[in-house]
């Protein structure tokens, strides 16, 4: 992923299905307080019925159109929504259950979408995971050999995606 502007200008898309609405709201508040512009395409109330696959599609299409470079998706476990998002070309989503993993998926794997589960992470932890994920820059601080290895891994991912 190319260098991104600082968080005062960074725009991020966020989406959730119904059961993860409250986690989404907590994460959204934290990101906005940190200066991020948040495009919310998920459930807009705890009563609005939004399925995980619809929440995933909405987020993935925003990424594909180039409106946002990164996204954060939520469902009950983070698993279902990440599976759908990963079927969209150019969307690389990892379901995370720790701050450590959320930080490393952008630093090591160049993931552009973080998924998390409302039944798995607390609101505070979800906010911290989102901030660490968004702050990560692919291969930042890596030695040349490690950077080249990671770049090769990402190229293989792109080849698989292209059906090669």
CSV table of C-alpha atoms in Angstrom, one decimal:
chain,number,residue,atom,x,y,z
A,1,UNK,CA,0.0,0.0,0.0
A,2,UNK,CA,1.4,3.4,-0.9
A,3,UNK,CA,2.2,6.0,1.7
A,4,UNK,CA,-0.9,7.3,3.3
A,5,UNK,CA,-1.6,10.8,4.7
A,6,UNK,CA,-1.5,11.3,8.4
A,7,UNK,CA,-4.6,10.4,10.4
A,8,UNK,CA,-5.9,14.0,10.3
A,9,UNK,CA,-6.7,13.5,6.6
A,10,UNK,CA,-7.1,9.7,6.4
A,11,UNK,CA,-10.5,8.5,5.5
A,12,UNK,CA,-11.6,5.0,6.6
A,13,UNK,CA,-14.7,3.1,5.8
A,14,UNK,CA,-16.4,1.2,8.6
A,15,UNK,CA,-19.3,-1.3,8.4
A,16,UNK,CA,-21.2,-3.7,10.7
A,17,UNK,CA,-24.1,-5.9,10.8
A,18,UNK,CA,-26.8,-5.6,13.4
A,19,UNK,CA,-25.3,-7.5,16.3
A,20,UNK,CA,-22.1,-5.5,16.2
A,21,UNK,CA,-23.7,-2.0,16.0
A,22,UNK,CA,-22.6,-1.0,19.5
A,23,UNK,CA,-19.0,-2.0,18.9
A,24,UNK,CA,-19.0,-0.1,15.6
A,25,UNK,CA,-20.3,3.0,17.3
A,26,UNK,CA,-17.6,2.8,20.0
A,27,UNK,CA,-14.8,2.3,17.4
A,28,UNK,CA,-16.2,5.0,15.2
A,29,UNK,CA,-16.2,7.5,18.1
A,30,UNK,CA,-12.6,6.7,19.0
A,31,UNK,CA,-11.4,7.1,15.4
A,32,UNK,CA,-13.2,10.4,14.9
A,33,UNK,CA,-11.7,11.7,18.2
A,34,UNK,CA,-8.3,10.7,16.9
A,35,UNK,CA,-8.9,12.8,13.7
A,36,UNK,CA,-9.9,10.1,11.2
A,37,UNK,CA,-12.7,10.8,8.7
A,38,UNK,CA,-15.1,7.8,9.0
A,39,UNK,CA,-17.4,6.8,6.3
A,40,UNK,CA,-20.1,4.6,7.9
A,41,UNK,CA,-21.8,2.2,5.6
A,42,UNK,CA,-23.0,-0.3,8.2
A,43,UNK,CA,-26.1,-0.6,10.4
A,44,UNK,CA,-27.2,2.9,11.5
A,45,UNK,CA,-29.1,1.7,14.6
A,46,UNK,CA,-29.3,-1.3,16.8
A,47,UNK,CA,-32.7,-2.0,15.3
A,48,UNK,CA,-31.8,-1.8,11.7
A,49,UNK,CA,-31.5,-5.3,10.2
A,50,UNK,CA,-28.3,-5.6,8.3
A,51,UNK,CA,-26.8,-9.0,7.4
A,52,UNK,CA,-23.1,-9.6,7.6
A,53,UNK,CA,-22.8,-10.3,3.9
A,54,UNK,CA,-24.6,-7.0,3.1
A,55,UNK,CA,-22.3,-5.1,5.5
A,56,UNK,CA,-19.3,-6.8,3.9
A,57,UNK,CA,-20.4,-5.9,0.3
A,58,UNK,CA,-21.0,-2.2,1.2
A,59,UNK,CA,-17.5,-1.9,2.7
A,60,UNK,CA,-15.7,-3.8,-0.1
A,61,UNK,CA,-17.4,-1.7,-2.8
A,62,UNK,CA,-16.2,1.5,-1.2
A,63,UNK,CA,-12.6,0.1,-1.2
A,64,UNK,CA,-12.9,-1.1,-4.8
A,65,UNK,CA,-14.1,2.4,-5.9
A,66,UNK,CA,-11.1,4.0,-4.3
A,67,UNK,CA,-13.2,6.1,-1.9
A,68,UNK,CA,-11.2,4.8,1.1
A,69,UNK,CA,-7.9,2.9,1.2
A,70,UNK,CA,-8.7,1.0,4.4
A,71,UNK,CA,-11.7,-0.3,6.2
A,72,UNK,CA,-12.9,-1.8,9.4
A,73,UNK,CA,-15.6,-4.4,9.4
A,74,UNK,CA,-17.5,-6.0,12.3
A,75,UNK,CA,-19.9,-8.9,12.8
A,76,UNK,CA,-20.4,-11.3,15.7
A,77,UNK,CA,-17.0,-13.1,15.4
A,78,UNK,CA,-15.3,-11.2,12.6
A,79,UNK,CA,-15.1,-14.4,10.6
A,80,UNK,CA,-18.1,-14.3,8.4
A,81,UNK,CA,-17.7,-10.7,7.3
A,82,UNK,CA,-14.0,-11.2,6.5
A,83,UNK,CA,-14.8,-14.2,4.3
A,84,UNK,CA,-17.1,-12.2,2.2
A,85,UNK,CA,-14.8,-9.1,2.0
A,86,UNK,CA,-12.0,-11.3,0.8
A,87,UNK,CA,-14.0,-12.4,-2.2
A,88,UNK,CA,-13.8,-8.8,-3.6
A,89,UNK,CA,-10.8,-8.1,-5.8
A,90,UNK,CA,-8.4,-5.7,-4.1
A,91,UNK,CA,-9.8,-6.3,-0.6
A,92,UNK,CA,-7.5,-8.1,1.8
A,93,UNK,CA,-9.2,-8.6,5.2
A,94,UNK,CA,-8.0,-10.4,8.3
A,95,UNK,CA,-10.2,-11.2,11.3
A,96,UNK,CA,-8.3,-10.3,14.5
A,97,UNK,CA,-8.8,-10.9,18.1
A,98,UNK,CA,-5.8,-9.0,19.5
A,99,UNK,CA,-4.2,-5.6,19.3
A,100,UNK,CA,-0.9,-7.3,18.3
A,101,UNK,CA,-2.4,-9.0,15.3
A,102,UNK,CA,-4.4,-6.0,14.2
A,103,UNK,CA,-1.2,-4.0,14.1
A,104,UNK,CA,0.8,-6.6,12.3
A,105,UNK,CA,-1.7,-7.3,9.5
A,106,UNK,CA,-1.0,-3.9,8.0
A,107,UNK,CA,2.7,-3.9,8.8
A,108,UNK,CA,3.6,-7.4,7.6
A,109,UNK,CA,0.7,-8.5,5.3
A,110,UNK,CA,-0.4,-5.2,3.8
A,111,UNK,CA,-4.1,-6.0,4.7
A,112,UNK,CA,-6.4,-3.1,3.9
A,113,UNK,CA,-9.4,-4.3,6.0
A,114,UNK,CA,-9.5,-5.3,9.7
A,115,UNK,CA,-12.4,-7.4,10.8
A,116,UNK,CA,-13.3,-8.0,14.4
A,117,UNK,CA,-16.1,-9.6,16.4
A,118,UNK,CA,-18.5,-7.9,18.8
A,119,UNK,CA,-18.8,-11.2,20.7
A,120,UNK,CA,-15.0,-11.4,21.0
A,121,UNK,CA,-13.5,-8.0,21.6
A,122,UNK,CA,-14.4,-5.2,24.0
A,123,UNK,CA,-15.2,-1.7,22.9
A,124,UNK,CA,-11.9,-0.3,24.2
A,125,UNK,CA,-9.9,-3.2,22.7
A,126,UNK,CA,-11.8,-2.7,19.4
A,127,UNK,CA,-10.8,1.0,19.3
A,128,UNK,CA,-7.2,0.2,20.1
A,129,UNK,CA,-7.1,-2.5,17.4
A,130,UNK,CA,-8.5,-0.1,14.9
A,131,UNK,CA,-6.0,2.6,15.7
A,132,UNK,CA,-3.0,0.2,15.6
A,133,UNK,CA,-4.2,-1.2,12.3
A,134,UNK,CA,-4.6,2.2,10.7
A,135,UNK,CA,-1.2,3.5,12.0
A,136,UNK,CA,0.7,0.5,10.5
A,137,UNK,CA,2.7,1.1,7.3
A,138,UNK,CA,3.6,-1.9,5.2
A,139,UNK,CA,7.2,-3.1,5.9
A,140,UNK,CA,8.0,0.1,7.9
A,141,UNK,CA,11.4,-0.4,9.5
A,142,UNK,CA,12.1,-3.7,7.8
A,143,UNK,CA,15.5,-4.6,6.5
A,144,UNK,CA,15.8,-4.8,2.7
A,145,UNK,CA,15.8,-8.6,2.6
A,146,UNK,CA,12.6,-8.9,4.8
A,147,UNK,CA,10.9,-6.1,2.7
A,148,UNK,CA,11.7,-8.0,-0.5
A,149,UNK,CA,10.3,-11.2,1.0
A,150,UNK,CA,7.1,-9.5,2.0
A,151,UNK,CA,6.7,-7.8,-1.4
A,152,UNK,CA,7.1,-11.2,-3.0
A,153,UNK,CA,4.4,-12.7,-0.7
A,154,UNK,CA,2.1,-9.8,-1.6
A,155,UNK,CA,2.8,-10.4,-5.3
A,156,UNK,CA,1.9,-14.1,-5.0
A,157,UNK,CA,-1.4,-13.0,-3.3
A,158,UNK,CA,-2.2,-10.7,-6.3
A,159,UNK,CA,-1.3,-13.5,-8.8
A,160,UNK,CA,-3.6,-15.9,-7.0
A,161,UNK,CA,-6.3,-13.3,-7.0
A,162,UNK,CA,-5.9,-12.9,-10.8
A,163,UNK,CA,-6.2,-16.7,-11.2
A,164,UNK,CA,-2.6,-17.3,-12.2
